[in-house]
Short mmCIF file of C-alpha atoms in Angstrom, two decimals:
data_model
loop_
_atom_site.label_atom_id
_atom_site.label_comp_id
_atom_site.label_asym_id
_atom_site.label_seq_id
_atom_site.Cartn_x
_atom_site.Cartn_y
_atom_site.Cartn_z
CA MET A 20 -18.08 -23.00 17.57
CA TYR A 21 -15.50 -20.47 18.65
CA TYR A 22 -12.07 -21.58 19.73
CA TYR A 23 -9.70 -19.00 21.54
CA ILE A 24 -6.14 -19.54 21.44
CA VAL A 25 -4.31 -17.26 24.08
CA ASN A 26 -0.59 -16.40 24.23
CA PRO A 27 -0.12 -15.80 27.96
CA ALA A 28 3.40 -14.16 27.27
CA ALA A 29 1.87 -11.54 24.99
CA GLY A 30 2.35 -8.12 26.14
CA HIS A 31 4.51 -9.34 29.24
CA GLY A 32 1.40 -11.34 30.61
CA GLN A 33 -1.24 -8.67 29.67
CA ILE A 34 -3.85 -11.35 29.56
CA LYS A 35 -3.75 -11.87 33.32
CA GLY A 36 -5.52 -8.64 34.13
CA LEU A 37 -7.83 -8.86 31.16
CA GLN A 38 -9.03 -12.43 30.82
CA ASP A 39 -12.15 -12.04 33.23
CA LYS A 40 -13.32 -8.81 31.64
CA LEU A 41 -12.53 -10.36 28.08
CA LYS A 42 -14.55 -13.55 28.73
CA GLN A 43 -17.37 -11.50 30.11
CA ARG A 44 -17.39 -9.21 27.09
CA LEU A 45 -17.43 -12.26 24.57
CA ASP A 46 -20.21 -13.99 26.73
CA THR A 47 -22.33 -10.84 26.64
CA LEU A 48 -21.96 -10.69 22.78
CA GLY A 49 -23.00 -14.33 22.54
CA ILE A 50 -19.68 -15.55 21.27
CA SER A 51 -18.03 -17.41 24.13
CA GLY A 52 -16.22 -20.51 23.32
CA GLN A 53 -13.51 -22.99 24.19
CA TRP A 54 -10.17 -21.51 25.47
CA SER A 55 -6.54 -22.83 25.23
CA LYS A 56 -3.24 -21.21 26.38
CA THR A 57 -0.07 -21.70 24.45
CA THR A 58 3.03 -22.97 26.39
CA GLY A 59 5.77 -21.96 23.80
CA PRO A 60 6.57 -21.12 20.15
CA GLY A 61 4.71 -23.36 17.72
CA GLU A 62 1.97 -24.32 20.20
CA ALA A 63 -0.69 -22.12 18.64
CA THR A 64 -0.25 -23.98 15.32
CA ARG A 65 -0.84 -27.24 17.00
CA LEU A 66 -3.72 -26.01 18.87
CA THR A 67 -5.30 -24.68 15.83
CA GLU A 68 -4.96 -27.99 14.04
CA ALA A 69 -6.64 -29.62 17.04
CA ALA A 70 -9.43 -27.03 16.97
CA VAL A 71 -9.99 -27.62 13.22
CA GLN A 72 -10.16 -31.46 13.88
CA ALA A 73 -12.69 -30.78 16.81
CA GLY A 74 -15.01 -28.89 14.43
CA ALA A 75 -14.25 -25.18 15.32
CA THR A 76 -15.84 -22.77 12.90
CA THR A 77 -13.92 -19.74 14.24
CA ILE A 78 -10.34 -19.63 15.63
CA VAL A 79 -9.46 -16.45 17.40
CA ALA A 80 -5.83 -15.59 18.05
CA ILE A 81 -5.35 -13.67 21.31
CA GLY A 82 -1.84 -12.25 21.22
CA GLY A 83 0.42 -10.59 18.80
CA ASP A 84 1.36 -11.07 15.19
CA ASP A 85 3.29 -14.25 15.91
CA THR A 86 0.37 -15.86 17.49
CA LEU A 87 -1.92 -14.92 14.62
CA ASN A 88 0.68 -16.26 12.14
CA GLU A 89 0.95 -19.48 13.97
CA VAL A 90 -2.93 -19.84 13.80
CA ILE A 91 -2.88 -19.13 10.07
CA ASN A 92 -0.24 -21.90 9.62
CA GLY A 93 -2.37 -24.39 11.56
CA ILE A 94 -5.58 -23.82 9.50
CA GLY A 95 -4.41 -26.27 6.74
CA THR A 96 -6.69 -26.53 3.69
CA SER A 97 -10.02 -25.85 5.64
CA ASP A 98 -11.85 -23.36 3.67
CA HIS A 99 -14.79 -22.97 6.03
CA ILE A 100 -12.97 -21.62 9.09
CA ALA A 101 -12.91 -17.99 9.98
CA VAL A 102 -9.94 -16.47 11.74
CA GLY A 103 -10.09 -13.54 14.19
CA VAL A 104 -7.71 -11.74 16.35
CA ILE A 105 -7.73 -9.96 19.67
CA PRO A 106 -4.53 -7.98 19.85
CA LEU A 107 -2.40 -8.08 22.95
CA GLY A 108 1.14 -6.98 23.32
CA LEU A 109 3.34 -4.80 21.38
CA ARG A 110 3.61 -6.39 17.93
CA ASN A 111 0.20 -5.88 16.27
CA ARG A 112 0.83 -4.78 12.80
CA LEU A 113 -1.38 -7.70 11.32
CA SER A 114 -4.40 -6.71 13.60
CA ARG A 115 -3.88 -3.03 12.67
CA GLN A 116 -3.88 -3.88 8.98
CA LEU A 117 -7.21 -5.83 9.61
CA GLY A 118 -8.59 -2.69 10.96
CA ILE A 119 -8.59 -3.79 14.58
CA ILE A 120 -6.78 -1.82 17.31
CA THR A 121 -8.09 -2.56 20.82
CA TRP A 122 -9.50 -5.74 22.42
CA GLN A 123 -12.81 -4.06 22.90
CA GLN A 124 -13.06 -3.29 19.21
CA ALA A 125 -11.87 -6.69 18.56
CA CYS A 126 -14.86 -8.27 20.32
CA ASP A 127 -17.12 -6.11 18.54
CA ALA A 128 -15.65 -7.20 15.36
CA LEU A 129 -15.93 -10.88 16.25
CA ALA A 130 -19.65 -10.28 16.99
CA ALA A 131 -20.24 -8.56 13.80
CA ARG A 132 -18.55 -11.14 11.97
CA ARG A 133 -17.61 -9.15 8.76
CA LEU A 134 -15.46 -11.63 6.65
CA THR A 135 -12.95 -11.03 4.01
CA SER A 136 -11.03 -13.74 2.23
CA TYR A 137 -7.26 -13.24 1.70
CA SER A 138 -4.70 -15.30 -0.24
CA LEU A 139 -1.73 -16.46 1.67
CA ILE A 140 1.77 -16.21 0.64
CA ALA A 141 4.14 -19.10 0.98
CA ALA A 142 7.61 -18.53 2.13
CA GLY A 143 9.58 -21.74 2.09
CA GLN A 144 7.27 -24.31 4.16
CA GLN A 145 5.46 -21.57 5.98
CA TYR A 146 2.47 -19.28 5.14
CA PHE A 147 2.06 -15.66 5.79
CA LEU A 148 -0.51 -13.06 5.35
CA SER A 149 1.01 -9.68 5.05
CA THR A 150 4.64 -9.09 4.81
CA LEU A 151 8.16 -10.68 4.65
CA THR A 152 11.01 -8.38 5.46
CA LEU A 153 14.66 -8.56 5.88
CA GLY A 154 17.43 -6.02 6.29
CA PHE A 155 17.70 -2.99 8.55
CA GLU A 156 14.17 -2.54 9.38
CA THR A 157 13.83 -6.25 10.36
CA ASP A 158 16.92 -5.88 12.46
CA LEU A 159 15.52 -2.91 14.26
CA ASP A 160 12.29 -4.86 14.86
CA LYS A 161 14.18 -7.66 16.59
CA ARG A 162 16.33 -5.13 18.69
CA ILE A 163 13.59 -2.84 19.79
CA ASP A 164 10.24 -4.28 21.15
CA ALA A 165 8.39 -1.00 21.19
CA PRO A 166 9.17 2.68 20.80
CA ASP A 167 9.70 4.31 24.22
CA SER A 168 6.78 6.51 25.15
CA LYS A 169 9.05 9.24 26.82
CA LEU A 170 10.90 11.39 24.35
CA THR A 171 14.19 11.00 26.24
CA GLY A 172 13.93 7.24 25.89
CA ARG A 173 12.90 7.68 22.24
CA LEU A 174 16.00 9.86 21.63
CA LYS A 175 18.17 7.19 23.27
CA GLN A 176 16.79 4.52 20.98
CA PHE A 177 17.09 6.88 17.98
CA THR A 178 20.78 7.59 18.75
CA SER A 179 21.52 3.95 19.15
CA SER A 180 19.65 2.73 16.02
CA PHE A 181 20.97 5.69 14.02
CA GLY A 182 24.50 4.37 14.82
CA HIS A 183 23.37 0.83 13.87
CA ALA A 184 22.03 1.92 10.55
CA ARG A 185 25.23 3.67 9.65
CA ARG A 186 27.34 0.54 10.58
CA PHE A 187 24.78 -1.93 9.07
CA PRO A 188 26.67 -4.34 6.88
CA ARG A 189 26.38 -4.65 3.24
CA LEU A 190 23.89 -7.12 2.09
CA HIS A 191 24.12 -8.25 -1.61
CA ALA A 192 20.83 -9.71 -2.97
CA VAL A 193 19.86 -11.64 -6.03
CA ILE A 194 16.17 -11.49 -6.55
CA GLU A 195 14.58 -13.78 -9.22
CA ILE A 196 11.08 -12.51 -10.36
CA ASP A 197 8.64 -14.92 -12.02
CA ASP A 198 11.40 -16.92 -13.65
CA SER A 199 11.52 -13.96 -16.03
CA TYR A 200 14.34 -11.71 -14.85
CA THR A 201 16.88 -11.48 -11.99
CA ILE A 202 17.96 -8.43 -10.18
CA GLU A 203 21.16 -7.96 -8.37
CA CYS A 204 21.92 -5.12 -5.94
CA ASP A 205 22.93 -4.30 -2.58
CA VAL A 206 20.00 -4.10 -0.30
CA PHE A 207 19.48 -2.12 3.02
CA SER A 208 15.99 -3.10 3.72
CA LEU A 209 13.47 -5.25 1.67
CA ALA A 210 9.91 -6.01 2.05
CA ILE A 211 7.69 -8.45 0.06
CA ALA A 212 3.95 -7.77 0.70
CA ASN A 213 0.59 -9.26 -0.10
CA GLN A 214 -0.68 -6.20 -2.07
CA LYS A 215 -4.29 -7.18 -1.89
CA PHE A 216 -4.20 -7.59 1.78
CA LEU A 217 -2.83 -4.21 2.12
CA ASN A 218 -5.27 -2.79 -0.32
CA PRO A 219 -8.32 -4.97 -1.05
CA LEU A 220 -8.90 -2.91 -4.41
CA ALA A 221 -5.42 -3.77 -5.74
CA ASP A 222 -4.31 -6.60 -7.92
CA ASN A 223 -3.63 -9.99 -6.33
CA GLN A 224 0.09 -9.96 -6.45
CA LEU A 225 3.36 -9.66 -4.35
CA LEU A 226 4.72 -6.15 -4.05
CA VAL A 227 8.54 -6.24 -3.71
CA ALA A 228 10.09 -3.10 -2.39
CA PHE A 229 13.67 -2.43 -1.36
CA SER A 230 16.08 0.26 -0.75
CA GLU A 231 19.77 0.76 -0.83
CA LYS A 232 21.61 2.12 2.04
CA PRO A 233 20.76 5.83 2.40
CA ARG A 234 23.89 7.85 1.40
CA ARG A 235 22.86 10.90 3.31
CA ARG A 236 22.62 11.02 7.02
CA LEU A 237 19.43 12.99 7.05
CA LYS A 238 17.91 10.32 5.00
CA THR A 239 19.14 7.62 7.49
CA GLY A 240 17.85 9.73 10.38
CA LYS A 241 14.46 10.05 8.77
CA LEU A 242 14.05 6.23 8.05
CA VAL A 243 15.25 5.46 11.55
CA TRP A 244 12.76 7.77 13.23
CA GLN A 245 9.94 6.62 11.07
CA SER A 246 10.76 2.97 11.68
CA LEU A 247 10.78 3.83 15.48
CA ARG A 248 7.47 5.20 15.41
CA ARG A 249 6.14 1.78 14.52
CA GLN A 250 3.79 2.93 11.75
CA GLU A 251 3.61 0.92 8.62
CA LEU A 252 6.91 -0.26 7.19
CA THR A 253 8.59 2.77 5.60
CA LEU A 254 9.51 0.45 2.45
CA LEU A 255 5.77 0.07 1.64
CA ASP A 256 5.18 3.82 1.12
CA ASP A 257 5.75 5.57 -2.15
CA THR A 258 9.49 6.48 -1.07
CA ALA A 259 10.85 3.09 -1.72
CA SER A 260 13.68 3.51 -4.37
CA ASN A 261 12.87 0.08 -5.92
CA ARG A 262 9.11 -1.31 -6.31
CA LEU A 263 7.99 -4.10 -8.48
CA PHE A 264 5.22 -6.90 -8.90
CA ALA A 265 5.41 -10.47 -9.00
CA LYS A 266 3.78 -13.82 -8.31
CA ARG A 267 6.86 -15.62 -7.37
CA VAL A 268 10.28 -14.46 -5.94
CA VAL A 269 13.37 -16.29 -5.08
CA LEU A 270 15.60 -14.36 -2.74
CA THR A 271 19.30 -15.10 -2.10
CA THR A 272 21.64 -12.86 -0.12
CA THR A 273 25.15 -12.66 0.73
CA PRO A 274 25.80 -13.23 3.51
CA ALA A 275 22.53 -15.39 4.40
CA THR A 276 20.35 -13.26 6.61
CA GLY A 277 17.26 -13.87 8.87
CA ILE A 278 13.84 -12.94 7.60
CA MET A 279 10.75 -11.97 9.41
CA VAL A 280 7.35 -12.95 8.34
CA ASP A 281 4.38 -11.08 9.66
CA GLY A 282 6.65 -9.95 12.47
CA LYS A 283 7.86 -13.27 13.41
CA VAL A 284 11.35 -14.47 12.90
CA ALA A 285 11.01 -17.23 10.32
CA GLY A 286 14.16 -18.63 8.81
CA ARG A 287 16.94 -17.27 6.63
CA THR A 288 17.78 -16.71 2.94
CA PRO A 289 17.85 -18.25 0.47
CA ILE A 290 13.99 -18.57 0.27
CA ALA A 291 11.22 -18.91 -2.41
CA ILE A 292 8.21 -16.82 -1.99
CA ARG A 293 5.09 -17.26 -3.93
CA LEU A 294 1.50 -16.11 -3.90
CA THR A 295 -0.80 -19.17 -3.40
CA ASP A 296 -4.32 -19.95 -4.07
CA ARG A 297 -4.86 -20.92 -0.45
CA ASN A 298 -7.40 -18.51 1.02
CA ILE A 299 -8.37 -17.83 4.60
CA ARG A 300 -11.47 -15.86 5.61
CA PHE A 301 -10.60 -13.25 8.23
CA ILE A 302 -12.85 -11.27 10.51
CA THR A 303 -11.90 -7.71 9.77
CA GLU A 304 -12.76 -4.18 10.37
CA LYS A 305 -11.47 -2.95 7.10
CA ILE A 306 -13.80 -0.92 5.06
CA VAL A 307 -13.27 -1.30 1.22
CA GLY A 308 -14.44 2.30 0.73
CA ASP A 309 -11.42 3.51 2.66
CA PHE A 310 -9.15 2.38 -0.14
CA LYS A 311 -8.39 3.47 -3.73
CA ARG A 312 -7.99 1.41 -6.68
CA THR A 313 -4.25 1.06 -7.63
CA VAL A 314 -3.76 2.84 -10.99
CA SER A 315 -0.62 3.43 -12.92
CA THR A 316 0.66 7.09 -13.07
CA SER A 317 -0.20 7.49 -16.64
CA ALA A 318 -3.82 6.37 -16.03
CA ALA A 319 -4.06 8.65 -12.99
CA GLN A 320 -2.97 11.64 -15.13
CA GLN A 321 -5.44 11.05 -17.89
CA PRO A 322 -8.65 13.08 -17.88
CA LYS A 323 -11.52 11.05 -16.33
CA ASN A 324 -13.49 10.48 -19.51
CA GLN A 325 -10.42 8.85 -21.15
CA SER A 326 -9.46 6.59 -18.17
CA SER A 327 -9.88 2.80 -18.99
CA MET B 4 1.72 6.77 8.29
CA SER B 5 -2.01 6.20 8.88
CA LYS B 6 -3.99 3.50 7.10
CA ARG B 7 -5.41 6.14 4.75
CA ASN B 8 -2.12 7.49 3.72
CA LEU B 9 -0.66 4.14 3.11
CA SER B 10 -3.66 3.27 1.01
CA ASP B 11 -3.10 6.56 -0.85
CA ALA B 12 0.45 5.86 -1.40
CA LEU B 13 -0.38 2.33 -2.67
CA SER B 14 -3.20 3.64 -4.99
CA VAL B 15 -1.54 6.48 -6.94
CA ALA B 16 1.66 5.14 -8.49
CA GLY B 17 0.67 2.08 -6.72
CA SER B 18 1.03 -0.06 -9.61
CA ASP B 19 4.04 1.53 -11.37
CA THR B 20 7.36 -0.48 -11.47
CA ILE B 21 10.35 1.49 -10.31
CA ILE B 22 13.89 0.28 -10.58
CA GLY B 23 16.53 2.62 -9.28
CA SER B 24 20.17 3.13 -10.13
CA ASP B 25 22.70 0.63 -8.64
CA VAL B 26 20.50 -2.27 -9.70
CA HIS B 27 21.55 -4.76 -12.28
CA VAL B 28 18.82 -6.57 -14.24
CA LYS B 29 19.08 -9.63 -16.48
CA GLY B 30 16.13 -11.06 -18.33
CA HIS B 31 12.86 -9.72 -19.68
CA ILE B 32 10.70 -7.32 -17.65
CA MET B 33 7.20 -7.44 -18.58
CA THR B 34 4.59 -5.25 -16.86
CA ASP B 35 0.99 -4.08 -17.35
CA SER B 36 1.64 -0.76 -15.89
CA ASP B 37 4.21 2.09 -16.17
CA ILE B 38 7.75 1.42 -15.38
CA SER B 39 10.58 3.78 -14.49
CA PHE B 40 14.10 2.32 -14.99
CA ASP B 41 17.25 3.74 -13.85
CA GLY B 42 19.44 0.70 -13.61
CA HIS B 43 21.54 -1.47 -15.56
CA MET B 44 19.71 -3.84 -17.93
CA GLU B 45 20.56 -6.74 -20.12
CA GLY B 46 17.35 -7.69 -21.71
CA ASP B 47 14.03 -6.32 -22.83
CA ILE B 48 11.40 -4.04 -21.13
CA THR B 49 7.97 -4.54 -22.26
CA SER B 50 5.11 -2.48 -20.84
CA GLN B 51 1.44 -1.85 -21.82
CA GLY B 52 2.07 1.43 -20.12
CA ASN B 53 4.60 4.09 -20.41
CA VAL B 54 8.42 3.23 -20.17
CA SER B 55 10.74 5.82 -18.68
CA VAL B 56 14.51 5.31 -18.85
CA GLY B 57 16.40 7.36 -16.24
CA VAL B 58 19.38 9.46 -16.71
CA ASN B 59 21.64 6.93 -14.89
CA ALA B 60 20.15 3.83 -16.81
CA GLN B 61 22.29 1.67 -19.25
CA VAL B 62 20.04 -0.72 -21.37
CA LYS B 63 21.14 -3.40 -23.53
CA GLY B 64 18.01 -4.58 -24.97
CA ASN B 65 14.72 -3.53 -26.64
CA LEU B 66 12.03 -1.34 -25.12
CA LYS B 67 8.40 -1.52 -25.88
CA GLY B 68 5.60 0.51 -24.37
CA PHE B 69 2.97 3.14 -25.03
CA ASN B 70 5.13 6.17 -24.58
CA VAL B 71 8.84 5.69 -24.22
CA VAL B 72 11.04 8.38 -22.84
CA VAL B 73 14.79 7.92 -22.69
CA ALA B 74 17.00 10.06 -20.64
CA GLY B 75 19.89 7.39 -20.36
CA GLN B 76 21.61 4.98 -22.47
CA VAL B 77 19.92 2.36 -24.76
CA ARG B 78 21.35 -0.16 -27.00
CA GLY B 79 18.55 -1.67 -28.66
CA ASN B 80 15.30 -0.94 -30.54
CA ILE B 81 12.45 1.15 -29.16
CA THR B 82 8.85 0.45 -30.20
CA ALA B 83 6.24 3.06 -28.97
CA SER B 84 2.48 2.85 -29.65
CA GLY B 85 2.49 6.62 -28.80
CA GLU B 86 5.45 8.76 -28.58
CA ALA B 87 9.22 8.03 -28.38
CA SER B 88 11.25 10.84 -26.77
CA VAL B 89 14.98 11.16 -26.41
CA LEU B 90 15.76 13.59 -23.90
CA SER B 91 18.79 15.95 -23.79
CA THR B 92 20.79 13.54 -21.78
CA GLY B 93 19.43 10.52 -23.81
CA ASN B 94 21.67 8.16 -26.03
CA VAL B 95 19.88 5.69 -28.21
CA HIS B 96 21.73 3.25 -30.61
CA GLY B 97 18.92 1.22 -32.33
CA ASP B 98 15.78 1.61 -34.43
CA ILE B 99 12.67 3.41 -33.24
CA VAL B 100 9.20 2.71 -34.39
CA ALA B 101 6.72 5.07 -32.98
CA ALA B 102 3.55 7.03 -33.75
CA SER B 103 5.62 10.21 -33.03
CA LEU B 104 9.18 10.92 -32.31
CA ALA B 105 10.88 13.77 -30.40
CA ILE B 106 14.55 14.37 -29.83
CA ASP B 107 15.55 17.02 -27.47
CA SER B 108 18.65 19.13 -28.21
CA GLY B 109 21.59 17.28 -26.96
CA GLY B 110 19.90 13.95 -27.22
CA ILE B 111 21.79 11.33 -29.46
CA PHE B 112 20.02 8.93 -31.70
CA VAL B 113 21.84 6.55 -33.98
CA GLY B 114 19.60 4.36 -36.02
CA GLN B 115 16.48 4.14 -38.21
CA SER B 116 13.16 5.62 -37.38
CA SER B 117 9.76 4.64 -38.80
CA GLN B 118 6.19 5.87 -37.95
CA SER B 119 3.44 3.57 -36.74
CA GLN B 120 -0.24 4.11 -36.50
CA PRO B 121 -0.94 5.96 -33.41
CA ALA B 122 -2.75 4.08 -30.56
CA SER B 123 -5.55 5.80 -28.56
CA SER B 124 -4.22 5.37 -24.97
CA PRO B 125 -2.15 3.05 -22.81
CA THR B 126 -4.00 -0.11 -21.81
CA THR B 127 -2.87 0.05 -18.07
CA HIS B 128 -5.09 -0.48 -14.98
#
């Protein structure tokens, strides 16, 4: 049984103009089901719990990252439920990472029902799928809903964000890794990502990436511009000044700071983050062949016949 | 960055640990892959891959890896299944056990060295 949970506020009420077309498309594909609308934050979790109780086999979040995250947190320990997403609104990093860009593509993906199981990450009492962030990029995410489509608007956003980056207060972090070692440093931006979710061929572990405040204006400008383009987090590319891997991270900052989890504001530091053995099956458009196995630099440099 | 570029970035050097300067670490870092360390360390670094200690690094502890390259300061012992190298900016006070040892002109090594049986390749993935 399909159960659709709609966030009517997503994309400033985007569902209003779309609902009939969407229902018709789902009906044509033979995957119509029960619909519910959320009335506020946290409602999607409660609706998901109710849907699981009622015997739903597929729960679809219609909205942005926060709607999908609430659905994830409502699944509980049920391992037979599949989760899908129809992206609406401006914050859809998760659905992009699942390979789903438009609502039409999402409907086709739901019908194709290609399932991939992902481990969830626990952050305090909540679960998330992809990335926890704090620092400047998180702050930017909260301040700016979406990059302006016009160049003049984008430049205005850039100028204001650049000034903000230069004035961004010092954040001292203590990061405990796997009860094995502790890192202390000043952090400008930090991300903890589910590596296997980002790359299905990678090891199942947390990728911890963080950077100090850029010293040069040019580097600051580049970081701000890339963040505003709303592509993947700049920290998760290969230019992060620090990256390491863990199963468990305890994060403390001075002063305490807000964190975002899968694009949703979700508490403050200190916080413990760990890889769990709770798996959820997602309907995805990701093709494993698009990814490369992670290798260390030395292994990559060896001649092929010597690689392990 | 497109999905493909992010995937590329995560794949090559995607499993290497990188710790930059201005970072202070206490404890024991253990990793299956290569590690580049340029911070301040009190404790050991153990890798099944290569260990690189950068020019800004200050390590008080032991290093163990396949190839170990030191461009910074190390107060501790080094064990390398392959080659141990002390570069021109490197400064090592401790013993080195390695299949081969190279000390560049300008590099400082104070300690004892001994040779081990060479291993075939790093056991990284």
